[in-house]
Short mmCIF file of C-alpha atoms in Angstrom, two decimals:
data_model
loop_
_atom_site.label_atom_id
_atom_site.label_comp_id
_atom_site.label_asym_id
_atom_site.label_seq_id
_atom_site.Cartn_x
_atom_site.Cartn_y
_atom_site.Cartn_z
CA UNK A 1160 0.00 0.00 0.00
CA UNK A 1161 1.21 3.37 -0.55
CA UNK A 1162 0.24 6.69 1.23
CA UNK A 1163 0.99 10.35 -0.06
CA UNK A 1164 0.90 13.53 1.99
CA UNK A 1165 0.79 16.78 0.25
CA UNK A 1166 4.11 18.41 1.98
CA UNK A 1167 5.96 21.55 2.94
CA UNK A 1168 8.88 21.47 5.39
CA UNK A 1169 8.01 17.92 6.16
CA UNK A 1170 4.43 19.32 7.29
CA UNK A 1171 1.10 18.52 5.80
CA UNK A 1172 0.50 21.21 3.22
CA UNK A 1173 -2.46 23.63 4.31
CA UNK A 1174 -4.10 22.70 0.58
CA UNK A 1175 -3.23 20.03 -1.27
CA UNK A 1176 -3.24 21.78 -4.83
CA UNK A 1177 -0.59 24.02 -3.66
CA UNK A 1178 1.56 21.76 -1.84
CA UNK A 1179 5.72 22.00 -2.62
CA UNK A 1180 5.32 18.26 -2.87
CA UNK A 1181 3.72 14.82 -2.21
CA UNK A 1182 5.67 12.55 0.29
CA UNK A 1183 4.94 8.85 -0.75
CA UNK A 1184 5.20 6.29 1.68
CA UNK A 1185 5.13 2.47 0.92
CA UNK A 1186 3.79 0.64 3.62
CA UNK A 1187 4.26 -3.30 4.07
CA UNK A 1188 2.98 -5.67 7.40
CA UNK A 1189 1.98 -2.13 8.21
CA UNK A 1190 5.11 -0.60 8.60
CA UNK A 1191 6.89 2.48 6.87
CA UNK A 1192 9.50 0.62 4.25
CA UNK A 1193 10.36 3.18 1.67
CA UNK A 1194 9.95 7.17 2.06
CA UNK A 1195 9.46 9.06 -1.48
CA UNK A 1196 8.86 12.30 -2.86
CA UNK A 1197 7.01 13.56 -5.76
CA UNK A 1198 7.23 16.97 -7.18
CA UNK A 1199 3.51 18.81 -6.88
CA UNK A 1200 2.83 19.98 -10.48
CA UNK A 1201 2.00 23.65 -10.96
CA UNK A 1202 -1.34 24.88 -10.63
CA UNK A 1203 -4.33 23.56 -9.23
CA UNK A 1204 -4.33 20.18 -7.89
CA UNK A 1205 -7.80 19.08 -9.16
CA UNK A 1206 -7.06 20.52 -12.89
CA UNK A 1207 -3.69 18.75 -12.68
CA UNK A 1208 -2.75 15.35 -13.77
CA UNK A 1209 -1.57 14.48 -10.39
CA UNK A 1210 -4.56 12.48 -9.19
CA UNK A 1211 -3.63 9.96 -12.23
CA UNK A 1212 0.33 10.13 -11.43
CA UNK A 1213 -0.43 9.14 -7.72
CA UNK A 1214 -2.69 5.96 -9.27
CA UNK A 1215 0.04 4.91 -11.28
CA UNK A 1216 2.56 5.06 -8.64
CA UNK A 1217 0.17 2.66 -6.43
CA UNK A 1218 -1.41 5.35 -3.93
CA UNK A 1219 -4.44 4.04 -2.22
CA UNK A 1220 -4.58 6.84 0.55
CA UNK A 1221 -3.84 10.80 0.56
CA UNK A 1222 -3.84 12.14 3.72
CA UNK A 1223 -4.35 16.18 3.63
CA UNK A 1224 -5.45 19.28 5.23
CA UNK A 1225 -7.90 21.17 3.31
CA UNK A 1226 -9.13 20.15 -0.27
CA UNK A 1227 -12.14 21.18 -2.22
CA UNK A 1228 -14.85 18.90 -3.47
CA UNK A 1229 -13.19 19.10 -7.26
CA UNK A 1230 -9.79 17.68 -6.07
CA UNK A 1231 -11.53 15.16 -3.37
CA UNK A 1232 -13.62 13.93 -6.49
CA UNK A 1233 -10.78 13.89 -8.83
CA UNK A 1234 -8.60 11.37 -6.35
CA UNK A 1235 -11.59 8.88 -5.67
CA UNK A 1236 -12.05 8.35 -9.35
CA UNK A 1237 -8.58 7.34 -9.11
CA UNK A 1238 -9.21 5.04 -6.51
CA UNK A 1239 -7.57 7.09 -3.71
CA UNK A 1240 -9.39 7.04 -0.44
CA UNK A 1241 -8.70 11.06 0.92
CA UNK A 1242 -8.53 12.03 4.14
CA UNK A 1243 -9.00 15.56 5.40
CA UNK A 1244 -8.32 17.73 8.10
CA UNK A 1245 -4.72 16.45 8.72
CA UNK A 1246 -1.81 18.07 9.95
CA UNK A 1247 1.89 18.09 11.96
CA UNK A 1248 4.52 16.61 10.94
CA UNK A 1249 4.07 14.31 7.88
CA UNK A 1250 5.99 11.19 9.67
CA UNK A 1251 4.35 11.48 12.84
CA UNK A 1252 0.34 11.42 10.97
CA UNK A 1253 1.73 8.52 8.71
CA UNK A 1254 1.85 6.56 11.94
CA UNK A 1255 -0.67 7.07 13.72
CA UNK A 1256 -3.04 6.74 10.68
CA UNK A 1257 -1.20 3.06 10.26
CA UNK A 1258 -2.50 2.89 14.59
CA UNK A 1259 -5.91 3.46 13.54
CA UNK A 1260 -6.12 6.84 14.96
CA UNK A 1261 -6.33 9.42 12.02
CA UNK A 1262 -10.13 9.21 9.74
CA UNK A 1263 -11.39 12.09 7.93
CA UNK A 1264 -12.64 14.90 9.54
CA UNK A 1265 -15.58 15.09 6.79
CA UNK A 1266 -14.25 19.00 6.51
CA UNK A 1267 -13.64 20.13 3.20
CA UNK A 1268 -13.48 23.05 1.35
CA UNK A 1269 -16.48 25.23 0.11
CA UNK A 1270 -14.37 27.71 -1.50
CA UNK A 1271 -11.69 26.70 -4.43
CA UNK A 1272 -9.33 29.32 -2.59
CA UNK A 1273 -10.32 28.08 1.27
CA UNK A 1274 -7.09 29.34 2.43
CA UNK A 1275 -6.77 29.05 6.66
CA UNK A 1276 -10.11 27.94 7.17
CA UNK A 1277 -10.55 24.51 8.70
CA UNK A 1278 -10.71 21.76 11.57
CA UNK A 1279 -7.64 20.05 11.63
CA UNK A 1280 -6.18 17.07 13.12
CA UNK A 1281 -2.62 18.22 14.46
CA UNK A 1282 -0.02 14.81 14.44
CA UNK A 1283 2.65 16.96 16.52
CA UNK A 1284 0.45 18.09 19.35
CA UNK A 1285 -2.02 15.04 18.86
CA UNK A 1286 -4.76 17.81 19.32
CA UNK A 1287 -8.22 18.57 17.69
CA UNK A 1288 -7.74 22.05 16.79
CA UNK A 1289 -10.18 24.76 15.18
CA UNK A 1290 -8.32 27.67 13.35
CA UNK A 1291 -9.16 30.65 11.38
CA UNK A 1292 -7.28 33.21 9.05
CA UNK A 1293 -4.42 30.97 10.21
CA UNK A 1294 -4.35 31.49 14.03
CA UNK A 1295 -5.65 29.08 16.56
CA UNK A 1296 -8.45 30.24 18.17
CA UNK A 1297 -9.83 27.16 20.16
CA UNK A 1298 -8.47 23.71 21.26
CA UNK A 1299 -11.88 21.85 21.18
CA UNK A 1300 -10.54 18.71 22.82
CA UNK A 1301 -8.16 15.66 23.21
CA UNK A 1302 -7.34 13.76 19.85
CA UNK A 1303 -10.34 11.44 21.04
CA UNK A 1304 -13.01 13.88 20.06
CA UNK A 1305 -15.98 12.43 19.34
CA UNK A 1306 -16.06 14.90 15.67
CA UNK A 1307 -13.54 12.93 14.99
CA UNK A 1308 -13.97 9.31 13.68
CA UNK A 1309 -10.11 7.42 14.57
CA UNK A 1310 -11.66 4.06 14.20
CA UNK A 1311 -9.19 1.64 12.23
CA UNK A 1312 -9.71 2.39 8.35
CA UNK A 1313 -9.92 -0.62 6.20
#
């Protein structure tokens, strides 16, 4: 199975069309073996041929921050399962996602350009936090918040 993260400075990406790039991560007897990276391609991520790139290298799962309905679309055609409202460092979500403790936050965007607006789960802090315009402005509760779903994903 392989995983990709949209990535900048080895933190999720805010919005996965503008991402620096995709860290892929090949997971066997689930367990990290191989760490990649894949250039993001310029412009919008649901426009771009990157949903079909990520099929072709074998990615099953995206995990991201925010993403609009287009680009969500676009990577379940492909036969990537997407989940949203991730964040922290891109190691540290990779496993606890593999624990069973990262689901989509059923959060996406409403506007193409959604900027700092969103419900995001942060891997570093292992926090449910609520932010807008890009500044905290609640801690709503432990990562065990019942908006959040961190059942084991099959």
């Amino acid at each position: 199975m392989k995983i990709a993260v949209p990535t900048r400075d080895e933190r999720v990406d805010d919005h996965f069309g503008h991402c620096d790039h995709y860290t892929i991560y090949t997971i066997d007897d689930n367990k990290v073996v191989k760490r990649d990276t894949l250039a993001s391609p310029q412009g919008c991520g649901c426009k771009s041929g990157i949903a079909a790139d990520l099929q072709e290298l074998g990615v099953v799962v995206m995990l991201a921050g925010n993403m609009g309905e287009g680009a969500k679309s676009k990577l379940n055609a492909h036969n990537i399962n997407v989940i949203r409202g991730c964040s922290g460092n891109v190691d540290e979500l990779v496993r606890l996602y593999l624990e069973g403790k990262v689901s989509d936050s059923g959060i996406g965007c409403s506007e193409h350009e959604c900027g700092d607006k969103s419900d995001k789960i942060d891997a570093s802090v292992g926090l449910f936090i609520s932010g807008t315009s890009g500044a905290t402005t609640s801690v709503i509760a432990p990562i065990l918040d019942e908006r959040c779903s961190f059942a084991p994903l099959k």
